Short mmCIF file of N, CA and C in Angstrom, two decimals:
data_model
loop_
_atom_site.label_atom_id
_atom_site.label_comp_id
_atom_site.label_asym_id
_atom_site.label_seq_id
_atom_site.Cartn_x
_atom_site.Cartn_y
_atom_site.Cartn_z
N MET A 1 0.91 -1.03 0.41
CA MET A 1 0.01 -0.02 0.21
C MET A 1 1.04 1.76 -0.34
N ASN A 2 0.66 1.96 -0.43
CA ASN A 2 1.17 3.22 -0.59
C ASN A 2 0.60 4.26 0.59
N ALA A 3 1.74 5.47 0.69
CA ALA A 3 1.72 5.86 2.58
C ALA A 3 0.45 6.60 2.41
N VAL A 4 -0.44 7.30 3.09
CA VAL A 4 -1.83 8.43 2.23
C VAL A 4 -1.36 9.17 3.62
N ARG A 5 -2.47 10.50 3.46
CA ARG A 5 -2.10 11.41 4.02
C ARG A 5 -3.68 12.15 3.93
N LEU A 6 -3.30 13.04 5.38
CA LEU A 6 -4.64 13.72 6.07
C LEU A 6 -4.68 14.68 5.18
N ARG A 7 -6.48 15.20 4.54
CA ARG A 7 -6.47 16.63 4.05
C ARG A 7 -7.92 16.83 4.43
N PRO A 8 -8.12 17.99 4.50
CA PRO A 8 -9.67 18.62 5.05
C PRO A 8 -10.89 17.99 3.85
N LEU A 9 -11.95 17.65 4.12
CA LEU A 9 -12.62 17.65 3.19
C LEU A 9 -13.09 18.24 2.31
N SER A 10 -13.47 18.56 1.40
CA SER A 10 -14.34 19.40 0.53
C SER A 10 -15.36 18.89 -0.63
N LEU A 11 -16.16 20.29 -1.04
CA LEU A 11 -17.32 19.70 -0.89
C LEU A 11 -17.01 17.77 -2.99
N ILE A 12 -15.57 17.79 -3.37
CA ILE A 12 -15.45 17.33 -3.90
C ILE A 12 -15.78 15.47 -3.70
N ASP A 13 -15.66 15.82 -1.76
CA ASP A 13 -16.21 15.25 -0.79
C ASP A 13 -17.49 14.11 -0.93
N GLU A 14 -18.03 14.88 -1.33
CA GLU A 14 -19.52 14.16 -1.46
C GLU A 14 -19.46 13.14 -1.72
N ASP A 15 -19.57 12.84 -3.23
CA ASP A 15 -19.68 11.43 -3.94
C ASP A 15 -19.22 9.73 -3.38
N TRP A 16 -18.01 10.12 -3.20
CA TRP A 16 -17.24 8.84 -2.28
C TRP A 16 -17.61 8.77 -1.32
N ILE A 17 -17.68 9.56 0.27
CA ILE A 17 -18.39 9.61 1.15
C ILE A 17 -19.89 9.26 0.97
N TYR A 18 -20.21 9.31 0.46
CA TYR A 18 -21.87 9.09 0.25
C TYR A 18 -21.70 7.00 -0.65
N ARG A 19 -21.28 6.84 -1.15
CA ARG A 19 -20.97 5.34 -1.42
C ARG A 19 -20.18 5.21 -0.67
N ALA A 20 -19.80 5.09 -0.09
CA ALA A 20 -18.57 4.17 1.31
C ALA A 20 -19.87 4.17 2.25
N CYS A 21 -21.08 4.98 2.48
CA CYS A 21 -21.63 5.35 3.94
C CYS A 21 -22.68 4.21 3.27
N GLN A 22 -23.08 2.97 2.35
CA GLN A 22 -24.07 2.35 2.00
C GLN A 22 -23.69 1.04 3.00
N ASP A 23 -22.10 0.94 2.70
CA ASP A 23 -21.81 -0.14 3.28
C ASP A 23 -22.47 -0.22 5.01
N ALA A 24 -22.45 -1.53 4.22
CA ALA A 24 -23.00 -1.92 5.28
C ALA A 24 -22.39 -2.86 6.67
N ASP A 25 -20.30 -2.96 6.26
CA ASP A 25 -19.85 -2.34 8.25
C ASP A 25 -19.88 -0.91 8.77
N ILE A 26 -19.36 -0.58 7.68
CA ILE A 26 -19.94 1.36 8.39
C ILE A 26 -21.54 2.06 9.14
N GLN A 27 -22.39 0.55 8.03
CA GLN A 27 -23.47 1.38 8.74
C GLN A 27 -23.16 0.66 10.10
N ARG A 28 -22.57 -0.73 9.95
CA ARG A 28 -23.06 -1.33 11.68
C ARG A 28 -22.32 -0.89 11.60
N TRP A 29 -20.86 -0.79 12.71
CA TRP A 29 -20.15 0.32 13.08
C TRP A 29 -19.98 1.69 13.93
N THR A 30 -20.38 2.19 13.10
CA THR A 30 -20.74 3.43 12.74
C THR A 30 -21.63 3.92 13.47
N LEU A 31 -22.38 5.74 13.83
CA LEU A 31 -22.75 6.67 13.76
C LEU A 31 -24.06 7.31 12.78
N VAL A 32 -23.28 7.18 11.48
CA VAL A 32 -24.21 6.97 10.65
C VAL A 32 -25.41 7.28 10.31
N PRO A 33 -26.03 7.72 9.50
CA PRO A 33 -27.43 7.65 10.02
C PRO A 33 -27.64 6.66 9.07
N ARG A 34 -28.77 6.41 9.26
CA ARG A 34 -29.64 5.27 8.33
C ARG A 34 -31.41 5.61 8.25
N PRO A 35 -31.66 5.83 6.62
CA PRO A 35 -30.40 5.09 5.35
C PRO A 35 -29.93 6.41 5.49
N TYR A 36 -28.45 6.20 4.65
CA TYR A 36 -27.83 7.14 4.16
C TYR A 36 -27.71 7.22 3.25
N GLU A 37 -28.92 9.26 3.08
CA GLU A 37 -28.67 10.07 1.94
C GLU A 37 -27.48 10.90 1.53
N ARG A 38 -27.58 11.28 0.02
CA ARG A 38 -26.50 12.07 -0.55
C ARG A 38 -26.38 13.44 0.35
N GLU A 39 -28.10 13.93 1.06
CA GLU A 39 -28.15 15.04 1.57
C GLU A 39 -26.73 14.51 3.48
N HIS A 40 -27.38 13.67 3.62
CA HIS A 40 -26.18 13.46 4.71
C HIS A 40 -24.92 13.36 4.57
N ALA A 41 -24.35 13.39 3.49
CA ALA A 41 -22.67 13.59 2.80
C ALA A 41 -22.62 14.87 2.96
N HIS A 42 -23.03 15.77 2.02
CA HIS A 42 -22.82 17.18 2.28
C HIS A 42 -22.84 17.56 3.64
N SER A 43 -24.13 17.11 4.39
CA SER A 43 -23.59 17.91 5.50
C SER A 43 -22.37 17.59 6.64
N PHE A 44 -22.30 16.38 6.21
CA PHE A 44 -21.07 15.92 7.76
C PHE A 44 -19.93 16.82 6.61
N VAL A 45 -19.49 16.97 5.06
CA VAL A 45 -17.99 18.09 4.47
C VAL A 45 -18.72 18.78 4.88
N VAL A 46 -19.45 19.96 4.78
CA VAL A 46 -20.04 21.28 4.50
C VAL A 46 -19.77 21.46 6.71
N ASN A 47 -20.21 21.21 7.02
CA ASN A 47 -20.55 21.81 8.79
C ASN A 47 -20.42 20.63 9.09
N GLY A 48 -19.46 19.10 9.60
CA GLY A 48 -19.09 18.90 10.65
C GLY A 48 -20.02 17.59 11.09
N LEU A 49 -21.01 17.97 11.10
CA LEU A 49 -22.23 17.28 11.99
C LEU A 49 -22.06 17.13 12.97
N GLY A 50 -21.63 18.29 13.61
CA GLY A 50 -20.80 17.73 15.37
C GLY A 50 -19.22 17.48 15.62
N GLU A 51 -18.76 16.94 14.52
CA GLU A 51 -17.11 17.06 14.77
C GLU A 51 -16.45 17.75 15.26
N PHE A 52 -15.52 17.73 16.41
CA PHE A 52 -14.09 18.63 16.47
C PHE A 52 -13.46 18.89 15.24
N ILE A 53 -13.43 18.10 14.30
CA ILE A 53 -11.97 17.97 13.02
C ILE A 53 -12.68 16.99 12.30
N ARG A 54 -12.10 16.78 10.74
CA ARG A 54 -11.93 16.01 10.34
C ARG A 54 -11.58 15.75 9.05
N TRP A 55 -11.09 15.05 8.14
CA TRP A 55 -10.19 14.94 7.43
C TRP A 55 -11.11 13.31 6.38
N ALA A 56 -10.27 13.86 5.13
CA ALA A 56 -10.01 12.87 3.83
C ALA A 56 -8.46 12.02 3.74
N ILE A 57 -8.71 11.05 4.35
CA ILE A 57 -7.80 9.65 4.24
C ILE A 57 -7.28 9.27 2.86
N VAL A 58 -6.62 9.88 2.26
CA VAL A 58 -6.23 9.87 0.69
C VAL A 58 -4.57 9.36 0.60
N ASP A 59 -5.31 8.50 -0.55
CA ASP A 59 -3.92 8.07 -1.48
C ASP A 59 -2.92 9.20 -1.33
N ASP A 60 -1.66 9.14 -0.35
CA ASP A 60 -0.28 9.54 -1.06
C ASP A 60 -0.06 10.14 -2.58
N GLU A 61 -0.16 9.31 -3.85
CA GLU A 61 0.02 9.51 -4.90
C GLU A 61 -0.61 9.48 -5.36
N THR A 62 -1.84 8.62 -5.62
CA THR A 62 -2.80 8.98 -6.50
C THR A 62 -4.30 10.14 -5.83
N GLY A 63 -4.48 10.47 -5.02
CA GLY A 63 -5.50 11.20 -4.16
C GLY A 63 -6.35 10.29 -4.44
N SER A 64 -6.35 9.81 -4.68
CA SER A 64 -7.71 8.07 -4.37
C SER A 64 -7.90 8.29 -3.06
N PRO A 65 -9.84 9.07 -2.92
CA PRO A 65 -10.03 9.02 -1.15
C PRO A 65 -10.45 7.13 -0.47
N LEU A 66 -9.41 7.49 0.52
CA LEU A 66 -9.81 5.96 1.08
C LEU A 66 -10.30 5.56 3.35
N GLY A 67 -11.14 6.66 3.14
CA GLY A 67 -11.84 6.91 4.27
C GLY A 67 -11.33 8.13 5.25
N VAL A 68 -11.89 8.07 6.57
CA VAL A 68 -11.99 9.12 7.20
C VAL A 68 -11.93 8.89 8.02
N ILE A 69 -11.16 10.41 9.04
CA ILE A 69 -10.88 9.65 10.26
C ILE A 69 -11.34 11.59 10.93
N ALA A 70 -11.09 10.93 12.43
CA ALA A 70 -12.21 12.61 12.37
C ALA A 70 -11.28 12.61 14.07
N ILE A 71 -12.09 13.83 14.73
CA ILE A 71 -11.61 13.98 16.37
C ILE A 71 -12.84 14.88 16.69
N HIS A 72 -13.05 13.67 17.97
CA HIS A 72 -15.46 14.04 18.08
C HIS A 72 -14.96 15.50 19.14
N GLY A 73 -14.30 15.42 19.66
CA GLY A 73 -14.04 16.11 20.51
C GLY A 73 -12.31 15.99 21.82
N VAL A 74 -12.29 17.10 21.58
CA VAL A 74 -11.21 17.32 23.03
C VAL A 74 -11.51 17.91 24.39
N ASP A 75 -11.35 17.50 25.38
CA ASP A 75 -11.36 17.53 27.09
C ASP A 75 -10.25 18.78 27.75
N PRO A 76 -10.91 20.05 27.47
CA PRO A 76 -10.37 21.30 27.60
C PRO A 76 -8.87 21.08 28.86
N VAL A 77 -9.20 20.17 29.65
CA VAL A 77 -8.61 19.47 30.67
C VAL A 77 -7.08 18.72 30.79
N SER A 78 -7.93 18.12 30.18
CA SER A 78 -7.37 16.28 30.15
C SER A 78 -5.94 16.43 29.10
N ARG A 79 -7.09 17.61 28.38
CA ARG A 79 -6.27 17.49 27.21
C ARG A 79 -6.41 16.16 26.20
N GLU A 80 -7.39 15.22 26.94
CA GLU A 80 -7.89 13.94 25.35
C GLU A 80 -8.45 14.14 25.19
N ALA A 81 -8.20 13.17 23.84
CA ALA A 81 -9.15 14.00 22.36
C ALA A 81 -10.25 12.52 22.42
N ASP A 82 -11.03 12.57 21.72
CA ASP A 82 -12.42 10.87 21.24
C ASP A 82 -12.30 10.97 19.70
N ILE A 83 -11.28 10.29 19.06
CA ILE A 83 -11.23 10.08 17.77
C ILE A 83 -12.17 8.99 17.44
N GLY A 84 -12.41 8.76 16.03
CA GLY A 84 -13.53 8.54 15.57
C GLY A 84 -12.84 8.18 13.78
N TYR A 85 -13.23 7.03 12.86
CA TYR A 85 -12.52 6.68 11.55
C TYR A 85 -13.48 5.97 11.10
N TRP A 86 -13.23 6.27 9.79
CA TRP A 86 -13.71 3.99 8.98
C TRP A 86 -13.22 4.14 8.12
N VAL A 87 -12.96 3.52 7.02
CA VAL A 87 -12.62 2.87 6.46
C VAL A 87 -13.12 2.38 4.88
N ALA A 88 -13.16 3.01 4.05
CA ALA A 88 -14.29 2.88 2.59
C ALA A 88 -13.59 1.14 2.85
N PRO A 89 -15.20 0.70 1.45
CA PRO A 89 -14.98 -0.89 2.01
C PRO A 89 -13.46 -1.22 0.64
N TRP A 90 -13.41 0.07 -0.37
CA TRP A 90 -12.20 -0.59 -1.49
C TRP A 90 -11.07 -0.40 -1.06
N SER A 91 -10.91 0.53 0.40
CA SER A 91 -9.77 -0.15 0.47
C SER A 91 -8.96 -0.48 2.02
N ARG A 92 -9.86 -1.37 2.71
CA ARG A 92 -9.55 -1.94 3.21
C ARG A 92 -8.44 -3.03 3.47
N GLY A 93 -7.74 -3.63 4.76
CA GLY A 93 -6.90 -4.43 4.26
C GLY A 93 -5.66 -4.24 4.09
N ARG A 94 -5.92 -3.31 3.76
CA ARG A 94 -3.71 -2.59 3.20
C ARG A 94 -3.78 -1.24 4.27
N GLY A 95 -3.86 -0.86 5.56
CA GLY A 95 -2.90 -0.43 6.69
C GLY A 95 -3.26 0.70 6.37
N ALA A 96 -5.13 1.69 5.85
CA ALA A 96 -4.90 2.99 5.44
C ALA A 96 -4.84 3.85 7.07
N GLY A 97 -6.13 2.66 7.33
CA GLY A 97 -6.46 2.97 9.19
C GLY A 97 -5.64 3.27 9.92
N THR A 98 -4.83 2.66 10.50
CA THR A 98 -3.55 2.41 11.08
C THR A 98 -2.11 3.56 10.49
N GLN A 99 -2.61 3.73 9.52
CA GLN A 99 -1.29 4.78 9.03
C GLN A 99 -1.72 6.39 9.02
N ALA A 100 -2.61 6.25 8.91
CA ALA A 100 -3.70 7.63 9.08
C ALA A 100 -4.42 8.04 10.21
N LEU A 101 -4.69 6.96 11.30
CA LEU A 101 -4.49 7.04 13.34
C LEU A 101 -3.23 7.72 13.56
N ARG A 102 -2.22 7.88 12.87
CA ARG A 102 -0.68 8.05 13.47
C ARG A 102 -0.78 8.98 12.95
N ALA A 103 -0.97 9.18 11.12
CA ALA A 103 -0.56 10.68 11.29
C ALA A 103 -1.99 12.09 11.56
N LEU A 104 -3.21 11.40 11.97
CA LEU A 104 -4.45 12.02 13.23
C LEU A 104 -3.63 12.58 14.48
N ILE A 105 -2.42 11.24 15.25
CA ILE A 105 -2.05 11.32 16.35
C ILE A 105 -0.53 12.42 16.79
N SER A 106 0.06 12.76 16.08
CA SER A 106 1.26 13.77 15.42
C SER A 106 0.50 14.85 15.69
N TRP A 107 -0.41 14.61 14.18
CA TRP A 107 -0.68 16.64 14.24
C TRP A 107 -1.27 17.08 15.64
N ALA A 108 -2.38 15.66 16.44
CA ALA A 108 -3.29 16.27 17.38
C ALA A 108 -1.87 16.79 18.71
N GLU A 109 -1.19 15.93 19.10
CA GLU A 109 -0.11 16.40 19.70
C GLU A 109 1.03 17.57 19.52
N GLU A 110 0.90 17.89 17.74
CA GLU A 110 2.06 19.25 17.88
C GLU A 110 1.54 20.42 17.67
N ILE A 111 -0.24 20.14 17.25
CA ILE A 111 -1.05 21.77 16.91
C ILE A 111 -2.15 22.19 18.31
N LEU A 112 -2.47 20.76 18.61
CA LEU A 112 -3.83 20.88 19.59
C LEU A 112 -2.98 20.45 20.82
N GLU A 113 -1.69 20.42 21.89
CA GLU A 113 -0.91 20.08 22.41
C GLU A 113 -1.37 18.68 22.94
N ILE A 114 -2.20 17.39 22.64
CA ILE A 114 -2.71 16.53 22.68
C ILE A 114 -1.62 15.45 24.24
N HIS A 115 -2.43 14.86 24.58
CA HIS A 115 -2.14 14.07 26.00
C HIS A 115 -2.65 12.91 26.05
N HIS A 116 -3.95 12.79 25.74
CA HIS A 116 -4.21 11.26 25.46
C HIS A 116 -4.77 11.26 24.32
N VAL A 117 -4.98 10.36 23.41
CA VAL A 117 -6.26 10.06 22.22
C VAL A 117 -6.69 8.69 22.29
N VAL A 118 -8.67 8.58 22.75
CA VAL A 118 -9.18 7.36 23.34
C VAL A 118 -9.82 7.03 21.74
N ALA A 119 -10.07 5.93 21.72
CA ALA A 119 -10.74 5.10 20.40
C ALA A 119 -11.74 4.53 21.00
N LYS A 120 -13.36 4.06 21.16
CA LYS A 120 -14.06 3.45 21.56
C LYS A 120 -14.98 2.28 20.11
N VAL A 121 -14.40 0.66 20.54
CA VAL A 121 -14.50 0.24 19.50
C VAL A 121 -15.26 -0.97 19.86
N ALA A 122 -16.15 -1.21 19.65
CA ALA A 122 -16.83 -2.24 19.73
C ALA A 122 -16.05 -3.22 19.61
N SER A 123 -16.72 -4.43 20.81
CA SER A 123 -15.91 -5.90 20.85
C SER A 123 -16.12 -6.91 19.45
N ASP A 124 -17.15 -7.04 19.27
CA ASP A 124 -16.65 -7.25 18.12
C ASP A 124 -16.73 -7.23 16.61
N ASN A 125 -15.54 -5.37 17.18
CA ASN A 125 -15.61 -5.31 15.27
C ASN A 125 -13.79 -5.03 15.16
N ARG A 126 -13.45 -6.42 14.83
CA ARG A 126 -12.11 -6.63 15.60
C ARG A 126 -11.27 -5.74 14.79
N ALA A 127 -11.70 -5.50 12.69
CA ALA A 127 -10.87 -4.66 11.88
C ALA A 127 -10.53 -3.46 12.58
N SER A 128 -11.44 -3.02 13.67
CA SER A 128 -11.42 -1.73 14.43
C SER A 128 -10.43 -1.81 15.77
N GLN A 129 -10.64 -3.07 15.48
CA GLN A 129 -10.28 -3.29 17.57
C GLN A 129 -7.85 -3.27 16.12
N LEU A 130 -7.43 -3.89 15.38
CA LEU A 130 -6.83 -4.00 15.23
C LEU A 130 -5.55 -2.03 14.74
N VAL A 131 -6.68 -1.49 14.41
CA VAL A 131 -5.56 -0.17 13.91
C VAL A 131 -5.52 0.10 14.85
N VAL A 132 -5.99 0.56 16.37
CA VAL A 132 -5.65 1.42 17.64
C VAL A 132 -4.27 0.20 17.93
N ILE A 133 -4.51 -0.98 18.09
CA ILE A 133 -3.67 -1.44 18.35
C ILE A 133 -2.26 -2.01 18.05
N ARG A 134 -2.75 -1.50 16.50
CA ARG A 134 -1.41 -1.72 15.29
C ARG A 134 -0.88 -0.28 15.49
N ALA A 135 -1.73 1.28 16.09
CA ALA A 135 -1.14 2.68 16.23
C ALA A 135 -0.23 1.65 17.52
N GLY A 136 -0.97 1.29 18.01
CA GLY A 136 -0.05 1.62 20.16
C GLY A 136 -0.70 2.31 20.70
N PHE A 137 -2.41 1.32 20.30
CA PHE A 137 -3.05 1.93 22.15
C PHE A 137 -3.40 1.21 22.47
N GLU A 138 -3.75 0.83 24.40
CA GLU A 138 -3.99 -0.14 25.04
C GLU A 138 -5.36 -0.25 25.28
N MET A 139 -5.80 -1.32 25.77
CA MET A 139 -7.02 -1.46 26.27
C MET A 139 -7.54 -1.21 27.73
N ILE A 140 -7.97 -0.45 27.89
CA ILE A 140 -8.20 0.66 28.91
C ILE A 140 -9.62 -0.21 29.89
N SER A 141 -11.15 -0.76 29.02
CA SER A 141 -11.84 -0.81 29.89
C SER A 141 -12.94 -1.45 29.21
N HIS A 142 -13.27 -2.00 28.71
CA HIS A 142 -14.75 -2.30 28.95
C HIS A 142 -15.99 -2.50 28.80
N GLN A 143 -17.54 -2.31 28.11
CA GLN A 143 -18.56 -1.32 28.86
C GLN A 143 -19.57 -1.63 27.54
N MET A 144 -20.47 -1.20 27.62
CA MET A 144 -21.89 -1.12 27.13
C MET A 144 -21.69 0.16 26.82
N GLY A 145 -22.10 -0.17 25.17
CA GLY A 145 -22.13 1.43 24.21
C GLY A 145 -20.62 1.96 24.61
N PRO A 146 -21.00 2.82 24.06
CA PRO A 146 -21.22 4.02 22.99
C PRO A 146 -20.88 3.31 21.16
N ALA A 147 -20.61 2.30 21.39
CA ALA A 147 -20.05 1.71 20.05
C ALA A 147 -21.50 0.75 19.82
N VAL A 148 -22.53 1.34 18.59
CA VAL A 148 -23.14 0.78 18.23
C VAL A 148 -23.95 -0.65 17.50
N ASP A 149 -24.51 -1.23 17.22
CA ASP A 149 -24.58 -1.92 15.73
C ASP A 149 -26.10 -1.83 15.40
N GLN A 150 -26.91 -1.13 14.22
CA GLN A 150 -28.18 -1.30 14.92
C GLN A 150 -28.42 -0.67 15.14
N MET A 151 -27.35 1.07 15.93
CA MET A 151 -28.12 1.61 16.74
C MET A 151 -28.55 0.94 18.10
N GLU A 152 -29.00 -0.26 18.09
CA GLU A 152 -27.80 -0.80 19.99
C GLU A 152 -26.81 -0.69 20.80
N LYS A 153 -27.07 -0.10 21.18
CA LYS A 153 -25.48 0.07 22.35
C LYS A 153 -24.95 -1.74 22.19
N VAL A 154 -23.68 -1.84 22.08
CA VAL A 154 -23.41 -3.12 21.82
C VAL A 154 -21.65 -3.28 23.45
N PRO A 155 -21.79 -4.05 23.62
CA PRO A 155 -19.96 -4.60 23.41
C PRO A 155 -19.43 -3.36 23.20
N THR A 156 -18.20 -2.62 23.91
CA THR A 156 -17.37 -1.60 24.11
C THR A 156 -15.64 -1.78 24.54
N ASN A 157 -15.20 -1.23 23.72
CA ASN A 157 -13.50 -1.58 24.53
C ASN A 157 -13.19 -0.29 23.57
N THR A 158 -12.93 0.15 25.24
CA THR A 158 -12.07 1.69 25.73
C THR A 158 -10.62 1.73 25.19
N TYR A 159 -10.20 2.54 23.87
CA TYR A 159 -8.72 2.13 23.69
C TYR A 159 -8.08 3.38 23.95
N ARG A 160 -6.78 3.49 24.43
CA ARG A 160 -6.28 5.44 25.27
C ARG A 160 -5.18 4.39 24.79
N LEU A 161 -4.22 6.15 24.22
CA LEU A 161 -3.21 5.73 23.97
C LEU A 161 -2.12 7.22 24.83
N SER A 162 -1.77 7.39 25.88
CA SER A 162 -0.99 8.12 26.10
C SER A 162 -0.10 9.10 25.29
N LEU A 163 0.50 10.70 25.57
CA LEU A 163 1.47 11.15 24.43
C LEU A 163 1.85 11.65 25.25
N GLU A 164 2.05 11.56 26.61
CA GLU A 164 2.83 12.35 27.99
C GLU A 164 4.27 11.91 27.74
N ARG A 165 5.20 13.03 27.55
CA ARG A 165 6.73 11.48 27.80
C ARG A 165 7.08 11.61 29.78
#
């Protein structure tokens, strides 16, 4: 796999985000609206739908879209960032998610002075768990939700990466 980079979302991303969000796994493991309509993709690109910041994950050589990664929010006291991501079905299994997560962590540490990064992943979502584990996260808790399957809370693992030196 080629290296990946993160870039801000733009209106050119609406179509591929719409297509990717038709995927059963993205709908199963994320909070995207169901059914996912074109106007959802437009709203996400234009105003973020509550995300603190979000980027397209793209192939560094070709610029082809691979997925989306976001910081949901940052706690101003603990400097902990809650993150989320998804990789489009046409890009899975090539390490794009882990590369993107490492890039996000570097940016957040440098620009936002983040001390910790947290990801909440459904216990049955093995692919997403591998992304955070490969990026150096450790599981710190197991509880019901906030991960969902068909909009129902499911057993969820919380993973954390400490950036404090």
